[in-house]
PDB file of C-alpha atoms in Angstrom:
ATOM      1  CA  MET A  28       0.154   0.065   0.107  1.00 76.00           C
ATOM      2  CA  ILE A  29       1.264   3.679  -0.889  1.00 82.00           C
ATOM      3  CA  LYS A  30      -0.167   6.206   1.189  1.00 80.00           C
ATOM      4  CA  LEU A  31      -0.435   9.573  -1.181  1.00 87.00           C
ATOM      5  CA  LYS A  32       0.885  13.067   0.492  1.00 87.00           C
ATOM      6  CA  GLN A  33      -1.620  15.931  -0.655  1.00 84.00           C
ATOM      7  CA  LYS A  34      -0.379  18.538   1.950  1.00 86.00           C
ATOM      8  CA  ILE A  35       3.360  20.212   1.351  1.00 91.00           C
ATOM      9  CA  ASP A  36       4.884  23.218   2.703  1.00 94.00           C
ATOM     10  CA  ARG A  37       4.471  26.068   0.379  1.00 96.00           C
ATOM     11  CA  PRO A  38       6.715  28.882  -0.101  1.00 96.00           C
ATOM     12  CA  THR A  39       4.169  32.231  -0.252  1.00 97.00           C
ATOM     13  CA  LYS A  40       2.981  34.526  -2.942  1.00 96.00           C
ATOM     14  CA  GLU A  41       5.604  37.303  -1.295  1.00 97.00           C
ATOM     15  CA  GLU A  42       8.425  34.727  -1.212  1.00 98.00           C
ATOM     16  CA  ILE A  43       7.871  32.931  -4.931  1.00 98.00           C
ATOM     17  CA  ALA A  44       7.472  36.476  -6.286  1.00 98.00           C
ATOM     18  CA  ALA A  45      10.865  37.275  -5.125  1.00 98.00           C
ATOM     19  CA  ILE A  46      12.463  34.865  -6.521  1.00 98.00           C
ATOM     20  CA  SER A  47      10.093  35.165 -10.034  1.00 98.00           C
ATOM     21  CA  ARG A  48      12.108  38.189 -10.896  1.00 98.00           C
ATOM     22  CA  PHE A  49      15.276  36.736 -11.202  1.00 98.00           C
ATOM     23  CA  SER A  50      16.390  33.833 -14.102  1.00 98.00           C
ATOM     24  CA  PRO A  51      17.786  30.762 -12.930  1.00 98.00           C
ATOM     25  CA  ALA A  52      20.802  31.932 -14.124  1.00 98.00           C
ATOM     26  CA  THR A  53      21.182  34.401 -11.689  1.00 98.00           C
ATOM     27  CA  LEU A  54      19.855  32.409  -9.198  1.00 98.00           C
ATOM     28  CA  HIS A  55      22.371  29.782  -9.544  1.00 98.00           C
ATOM     29  CA  GLU A  56      24.966  31.881  -9.259  1.00 98.00           C
ATOM     30  CA  ALA A  57      23.727  34.204  -7.032  1.00 97.00           C
ATOM     31  CA  GLN A  58      23.396  31.017  -4.259  1.00 97.00           C
ATOM     32  CA  GLY A  59      26.938  29.931  -4.665  1.00 97.00           C
ATOM     33  CA  ARG A  60      26.488  27.833  -7.788  1.00 97.00           C
ATOM     34  CA  ARG A  61      24.236  25.563  -6.629  1.00 98.00           C
ATOM     35  CA  GLY A  62      21.212  23.765  -7.837  1.00 98.00           C
ATOM     36  CA  ALA A  63      21.620  24.468 -11.910  1.00 98.00           C
ATOM     37  CA  LEU A  64      19.406  20.929 -12.797  1.00 98.00           C
ATOM     38  CA  SER A  65      20.989  18.958 -15.768  1.00 98.00           C
ATOM     39  CA  SER A  66      21.013  20.838 -18.536  1.00 97.00           C
ATOM     40  CA  ARG A  67      19.416  17.863 -20.978  1.00 97.00           C
ATOM     41  CA  LEU A  68      16.534  19.831 -19.331  1.00 98.00           C
ATOM     42  CA  LYS A  69      14.997  21.937 -21.615  1.00 97.00           C
ATOM     43  CA  PRO A  70      12.267  23.918 -22.403  1.00 98.00           C
ATOM     44  CA  ILE A  71       9.429  22.302 -25.460  1.00 97.00           C
ATOM     45  CA  ASP A  72       9.027  26.541 -26.552  1.00 98.00           C
ATOM     46  CA  TYR A  73      11.864  28.650 -25.501  1.00 97.00           C
ATOM     47  CA  ARG A  74       9.937  31.737 -24.732  1.00 97.00           C
ATOM     48  CA  MET A  75       8.534  29.248 -21.962  1.00 98.00           C
ATOM     49  CA  LYS A  76       9.328  30.119 -18.202  1.00 98.00           C
ATOM     50  CA  LEU A  77       7.598  28.636 -14.870  1.00 98.00           C
ATOM     51  CA  CYS A  78       8.484  29.452 -11.069  1.00 98.00           C
ATOM     52  CA  GLY A  79       6.679  28.408  -8.383  1.00 98.00           C
ATOM     53  CA  PRO A  80       6.206  25.228  -5.423  1.00 98.00           C
ATOM     54  CA  ALA A  81       7.303  21.641  -6.544  1.00 98.00           C
ATOM     55  CA  PHE A  82       4.569  19.102  -6.370  1.00 98.00           C
ATOM     56  CA  THR A  83       7.048  16.044  -6.500  1.00 98.00           C
ATOM     57  CA  VAL A  84       6.062  12.997  -8.162  1.00 98.00           C
ATOM     58  CA  LYS A  85       8.023   9.139  -8.144  1.00 97.00           C
ATOM     59  CA  CYS A  86       6.483   7.392 -11.463  1.00 98.00           C
ATOM     60  CA  ALA A  87       7.084   4.479 -13.448  1.00 97.00           C
ATOM     61  CA  PRO A  88       9.257   4.586 -16.729  1.00 97.00           C
ATOM     62  CA  ARG A  89       6.936   4.249 -19.271  1.00 97.00           C
ATOM     63  CA  ASP A  90       4.073   4.692 -17.144  1.00 98.00           C
ATOM     64  CA  ASN A  91       2.344   7.757 -16.446  1.00 97.00           C
ATOM     65  CA  ILE A  92      -0.580   6.576 -14.118  1.00 98.00           C
ATOM     66  CA  MET A  93       1.106   8.347 -10.769  1.00 97.00           C
ATOM     67  CA  LEU A  94       1.732  11.751 -12.962  1.00 98.00           C
ATOM     68  CA  GLN A  95      -2.136  11.943 -13.933  1.00 98.00           C
ATOM     69  CA  VAL A  96      -3.135  11.715  -9.981  1.00 97.00           C
ATOM     70  CA  ALA A  97      -0.370  14.487  -9.158  1.00 97.00           C
ATOM     71  CA  ILE A  98      -2.394  16.951 -11.289  1.00 98.00           C
ATOM     72  CA  ASN A  99      -5.554  15.603  -9.604  1.00 97.00           C
ATOM     73  CA  TYR A 100      -3.847  16.665  -6.449  1.00 97.00           C
ATOM     74  CA  ALA A 101      -1.532  19.731  -7.374  1.00 97.00           C
ATOM     75  CA  GLN A 102      -2.769  23.544  -6.321  1.00 97.00           C
ATOM     76  CA  PRO A 103      -3.001  25.655  -8.566  1.00 98.00           C
ATOM     77  CA  GLY A 104       0.774  27.142  -9.039  1.00 98.00           C
ATOM     78  CA  ASP A 105       2.645  24.787  -7.957  1.00 98.00           C
ATOM     79  CA  ILE A 106       4.816  23.061 -10.405  1.00 98.00           C
ATOM     80  CA  ILE A 107       4.778  18.626 -10.923  1.00 98.00           C
ATOM     81  CA  VAL A 108       7.927  17.395 -11.101  1.00 98.00           C
ATOM     82  CA  VAL A 109       8.463  14.521 -12.335  1.00 98.00           C
ATOM     83  CA  SER A 110      10.999  11.628 -11.406  1.00 98.00           C
ATOM     84  CA  ALA A 111      10.221   9.036 -14.191  1.00 98.00           C
ATOM     85  CA  GLY A 112      14.509   7.270 -14.660  1.00 96.00           C
ATOM     86  CA  GLU A 113      16.072   9.440 -17.462  1.00 97.00           C
ATOM     87  CA  TYR A 114      13.877   7.080 -19.348  1.00 97.00           C
ATOM     88  CA  GLU A 115      13.636   8.952 -22.955  1.00 97.00           C
ATOM     89  CA  GLU A 116      11.703   6.572 -25.001  1.00 97.00           C
ATOM     90  CA  ALA A 117       8.296   7.795 -23.849  1.00 97.00           C
ATOM     91  CA  GLY A 118       5.846  10.228 -24.446  1.00 97.00           C
ATOM     92  CA  SER A 119       3.938  11.082 -21.232  1.00 98.00           C
ATOM     93  CA  PHE A 120       2.377  14.107 -21.004  1.00 98.00           C
ATOM     94  CA  GLY A 121       1.158  15.933 -24.035  1.00 98.00           C
ATOM     95  CA  ASP A 122      -1.838  18.282 -24.641  1.00 98.00           C
ATOM     96  CA  VAL A 123      -5.189  16.434 -22.888  1.00 98.00           C
ATOM     97  CA  LEU A 124      -3.276  16.632 -19.884  1.00 98.00           C
ATOM     98  CA  ALA A 125      -2.688  20.007 -21.052  1.00 98.00           C
ATOM     99  CA  ASN A 126      -5.179  21.177 -20.413  1.00 98.00           C
ATOM    100  CA  ALA A 127      -5.752  19.863 -17.319  1.00 98.00           C
ATOM    101  CA  CYS A 128      -3.872  21.113 -15.657  1.00 98.00           C
ATOM    102  CA  LEU A 129      -4.601  24.435 -17.466  1.00 98.00           C
ATOM    103  CA  ALA A 130      -8.139  24.229 -16.318  1.00 98.00           C
ATOM    104  CA  LYS A 131      -6.646  23.732 -12.304  1.00 97.00           C
ATOM    105  CA  GLY A 132      -4.562  26.097 -12.939  1.00 98.00           C
ATOM    106  CA  ILE A 133      -1.311  24.113 -12.586  1.00 98.00           C
ATOM    107  CA  GLY A 134       2.246  25.935 -12.868  1.00 98.00           C
ATOM    108  CA  GLY A 135       4.270  24.073 -15.261  1.00 98.00           C
ATOM    109  CA  LEU A 136       5.432  20.344 -15.485  1.00 98.00           C
ATOM    110  CA  VAL A 137       9.336  19.376 -14.769  1.00 98.00           C
ATOM    111  CA  THR A 138      10.393  16.117 -16.222  1.00 98.00           C
ATOM    112  CA  ASP A 139      13.052  13.695 -17.049  1.00 98.00           C
ATOM    113  CA  THR A 140      10.762  11.626 -19.169  1.00 98.00           C
ATOM    114  CA  GLY A 141       9.414  12.443 -22.885  1.00 98.00           C
ATOM    115  CA  VAL A 142       6.841  14.581 -24.198  1.00 98.00           C
ATOM    116  CA  ARG A 143       4.932  14.067 -26.676  1.00 98.00           C
ATOM    117  CA  ASP A 144       1.968  16.827 -28.867  1.00 98.00           C
ATOM    118  CA  SER A 145       5.063  19.949 -28.748  1.00 98.00           C
ATOM    119  CA  LEU A 146       3.488  21.943 -31.362  1.00 98.00           C
ATOM    120  CA  GLN A 147       0.343  21.589 -29.731  1.00 98.00           C
ATOM    121  CA  LEU A 148       1.745  22.077 -25.840  1.00 98.00           C
ATOM    122  CA  ARG A 149       3.152  25.803 -27.899  1.00 98.00           C
ATOM    123  CA  GLU A 150       0.443  26.651 -28.852  1.00 98.00           C
ATOM    124  CA  LEU A 151      -1.605  26.343 -25.455  1.00 98.00           C
ATOM    125  CA  GLY A 152       1.847  28.049 -24.119  1.00 97.00           C
ATOM    126  CA  PHE A 153       1.970  25.714 -20.785  1.00 98.00           C
ATOM    127  CA  PRO A 154       5.569  25.730 -19.598  1.00 98.00           C
ATOM    128  CA  VAL A 155       7.353  22.328 -19.911  1.00 98.00           C
ATOM    129  CA  PHE A 156      10.427  21.114 -19.903  1.00 98.00           C
ATOM    130  CA  SER A 157      11.186  17.682 -20.351  1.00 98.00           C
ATOM    131  CA  LEU A 158      14.383  15.171 -21.138  1.00 98.00           C
ATOM    132  CA  SER A 159      12.684  14.166 -25.209  1.00 98.00           C
ATOM    133  CA  VAL A 160      10.004  14.600 -26.992  1.00 98.00           C
ATOM    134  CA  CYS A 161       9.195  10.937 -28.271  1.00 98.00           C
ATOM    135  CA  ILE A 162       6.337   9.592 -29.681  1.00 98.00           C
ATOM    136  CA  LYS A 163       5.531   6.606 -28.198  1.00 98.00           C
ATOM    137  CA  GLY A 164       2.871   5.843 -25.760  1.00 95.00           C
ATOM    138  CA  THR A 165       2.604   5.145 -21.402  1.00 97.00           C
ATOM    139  CA  VAL A 166       1.484   2.524 -19.689  1.00 97.00           C
ATOM    140  CA  LYS A 167      -0.971   3.195 -16.099  1.00 96.00           C
ATOM    141  CA  GLU A 168      -0.047   0.160 -13.776  1.00 96.00           C
ATOM    142  CA  THR A 169       2.824   1.037 -11.455  1.00 96.00           C
ATOM    143  CA  LEU A 170       1.733   3.329  -8.144  1.00 96.00           C
ATOM    144  CA  GLY A 171       4.409   5.575  -6.633  1.00 96.00           C
ATOM    145  CA  ALA A 172       5.115   8.316  -3.743  1.00 95.00           C
ATOM    146  CA  THR A 173       3.405  12.293  -3.962  1.00 96.00           C
ATOM    147  CA  ASN A 174       5.531  14.953  -2.853  1.00 96.00           C
ATOM    148  CA  ASP A 175       8.635  12.765  -1.387  1.00 96.00           C
ATOM    149  CA  PRO A 176      11.743  13.987  -2.562  1.00 97.00           C
ATOM    150  CA  VAL A 177      13.599  13.413  -6.066  1.00 98.00           C
ATOM    151  CA  MET A 178      16.267  13.295  -8.392  1.00 98.00           C
ATOM    152  CA  VAL A 179      16.124  14.748 -11.364  1.00 98.00           C
ATOM    153  CA  GLY A 180      18.160  16.611 -13.026  1.00 98.00           C
ATOM    154  CA  ASP A 181      21.057  15.309 -10.819  1.00 97.00           C
ATOM    155  CA  GLU A 182      19.236  17.240  -8.422  1.00 98.00           C
ATOM    156  CA  ILE A 183      17.781  16.536  -5.023  1.00 98.00           C
ATOM    157  CA  ILE A 184      13.965  17.762  -4.802  1.00 98.00           C
ATOM    158  CA  TYR A 185      12.344  18.631  -1.707  1.00 98.00           C
ATOM    159  CA  PRO A 186       8.427  19.188  -1.615  1.00 98.00           C
ATOM    160  CA  GLY A 187       7.479  22.878  -1.976  1.00 98.00           C
ATOM    161  CA  ASP A 188      11.301  23.768  -3.237  1.00 98.00           C
ATOM    162  CA  ILE A 189      10.946  26.117  -5.608  1.00 98.00           C
ATOM    163  CA  ILE A 190      11.614  25.252  -9.202  1.00 98.00           C
ATOM    164  CA  VAL A 191      12.706  28.470 -11.476  1.00 98.00           C
ATOM    165  CA  GLY A 192      13.079  27.740 -15.441  1.00 98.00           C
ATOM    166  CA  ASP A 193      13.635  29.437 -18.691  1.00 98.00           C
ATOM    167  CA  ALA A 194      15.284  28.887 -22.037  1.00 98.00           C
ATOM    168  CA  ASP A 195      18.689  28.354 -20.510  1.00 98.00           C
ATOM    169  CA  GLY A 196      17.540  25.886 -18.088  1.00 98.00           C
ATOM    170  CA  LEU A 197      16.266  25.327 -14.229  1.00 98.00           C
ATOM    171  CA  VAL A 198      17.365  25.809 -11.058  1.00 98.00           C
ATOM    172  CA  VAL A 199      16.025  24.537  -7.481  1.00 98.00           C
ATOM    173  CA  VAL A 200      16.093  27.215  -4.647  1.00 98.00           C
ATOM    174  CA  ARG A 201      15.373  25.863  -1.519  1.00 98.00           C
ATOM    175  CA  LYS A 202      12.058  26.988   0.733  1.00 96.00           C
ATOM    176  CA  SER A 203      14.104  27.840   3.750  1.00 96.00           C
ATOM    177  CA  GLU A 204      16.908  30.004   1.516  1.00 97.00           C
ATOM    178  CA  ALA A 205      14.689  31.628  -0.773  1.00 97.00           C
ATOM    179  CA  ARG A 206      14.894  35.762   1.048  1.00 97.00           C
ATOM    180  CA  GLU A 207      18.535  35.239   1.263  1.00 98.00           C
ATOM    181  CA  VAL A 208      18.852  34.191  -2.474  1.00 98.00           C
ATOM    182  CA  ALA A 209      16.358  36.602  -3.419  1.00 98.00           C
ATOM    183  CA  LYS A 210      18.661  39.198  -1.767  1.00 98.00           C
ATOM    184  CA  LEU A 211      22.410  38.133  -3.300  1.00 98.00           C
ATOM    185  CA  ALA A 212      19.789  37.640  -6.528  1.00 98.00           C
ATOM    186  CA  GLN A 213      19.491  41.156  -6.593  1.00 98.00           C
ATOM    187  CA  ALA A 214      22.742  42.314  -5.134  1.00 97.00           C
ATOM    188  CA  ARG A 215      24.426  40.471  -8.315  1.00 96.00           C
ATOM    189  CA  GLU A 216      22.136  41.754 -10.980  1.00 96.00           C
ATOM    190  CA  ASP A 217      22.726  45.561  -9.256  1.00 96.00           C
ATOM    191  CA  ALA A 218      26.592  44.908  -9.517  1.00 94.00           C
ATOM    192  CA  GLU A 219      26.172  43.386 -13.407  1.00 94.00           C
ATOM    193  CA  VAL A 220      24.030  46.977 -14.206  1.00 94.00           C
ATOM    194  CA  GLY A 221      27.237  48.943 -13.102  1.00 93.00           C
ATOM    195  CA  TYR A 222      29.572  46.545 -14.958  1.00 93.00           C
ATOM    196  CA  ILE A 223      28.102  47.619 -17.937  1.00 94.00           C
ATOM    197  CA  ALA A 224      28.053  50.923 -17.197  1.00 94.00           C
ATOM    198  CA  ALA A 225      31.077  51.135 -16.961  1.00 93.00           C
ATOM    199  CA  TYR A 226      31.807  49.144 -20.497  1.00 94.00           C
ATOM    200  CA  LYS A 227      29.970  51.803 -22.266  1.00 95.00           C
ATOM    201  CA  SER A 228      32.084  54.869 -20.258  1.00 95.00           C
ATOM    202  CA  GLY A 229      35.121  52.512 -22.188  1.00 94.00           C
ATOM    203  CA  LYS A 230      36.940  50.819 -19.656  1.00 94.00           C
ATOM    204  CA  SER A 231      37.621  47.538 -20.661  1.00 92.00           C
ATOM    205  CA  VAL A 232      36.713  44.375 -19.654  1.00 94.00           C
ATOM    206  CA  VAL A 233      39.786  43.712 -17.587  1.00 92.00           C
ATOM    207  CA  GLU A 234      40.154  47.172 -16.001  1.00 91.00           C
ATOM    208  CA  VAL A 235      36.422  46.202 -15.467  1.00 91.00           C
ATOM    209  CA  SER A 236      36.453  42.864 -13.374  1.00 92.00           C
ATOM    210  CA  ASN A 237      39.922  43.699 -11.939  1.00 91.00           C
ATOM    211  CA  LEU A 238      41.399  41.172 -13.876  1.00 91.00           C
ATOM    212  CA  GLU A 239      45.668  42.692 -14.147  1.00 90.00           C
ATOM    213  CA  GLY A 240      46.763  41.626 -11.462  1.00 91.00           C
ATOM    214  CA  VAL A 241      45.316  38.152 -11.514  1.00 93.00           C
ATOM    215  CA  LEU A 242      45.921  37.413 -14.733  1.00 90.00           C
ATOM    216  CA  ARG A 243      50.371  38.738 -14.055  1.00 89.00           C
ATOM    217  CA  ALA A 244      49.909  36.021 -11.554  1.00 93.00           C
ATOM    218  CA  LYS A 245      49.243  33.195 -13.693  1.00 93.00           C
ATOM    219  CA  GLY A 246      51.223  33.947 -16.106  1.00 93.00           C
ATOM    220  CA  LEU A 247      50.483  36.183 -19.203  1.00 92.00           C
ATOM    221  CA  VAL A 248      52.143  37.975 -20.933  1.00 90.00           C
ATOM    222  CA  VAL A 249      50.547  40.584 -23.462  1.00 86.00           C
ATOM    223  CA  GLU A 250      52.948  41.344 -26.160  1.00 86.00           C
ATOM    224  CA  GLU A 251      53.308  45.033 -27.974  1.00 79.00           C
TER     225      GLU A 251
END
């Protein structure tokens, strides 16, 4: 017997809003280059973005019964995060289930298996990040856990973690660290604005990044 876990400790709306202002790349750098999911996981459309609390589910490869259970119990704004064994040769999610997600206000899907109906998914605009696109069908046989920690994209995802995705990829921010990471991300963006202003004023990349001493110490010799 498997007991279904419905309730998760979600971040506040304010915490999600604060994190949503930044790109996954900025958040990854701001939290000490942590949290980036495997670059193999990519959006179906480069314009797709997502940000919200993880509703995790464990599926057997080529089996989407628990994905449908997760869709049934996820709350508006949740990002369904599917661990299915990094199995590329299955299309476990398509336009029919995407419509079910949209009807419930679910915020997106991240899965380490395949999806299909990619054209329709793009037209619907429901954010989907997957390991592959594959037309092969799935079965509905094996039960699995919901809202346990799962390994997806080489990162452990805990229910309630904030998942952020855009054209470049995905990052996870721990719920307990959300406020601090948002502050660090803002500081990083502020610094980058300063770098760009310095470049426009005529300063060199080496000068702005204070690289002259570093390069000299490493033995770089610039020939005149």
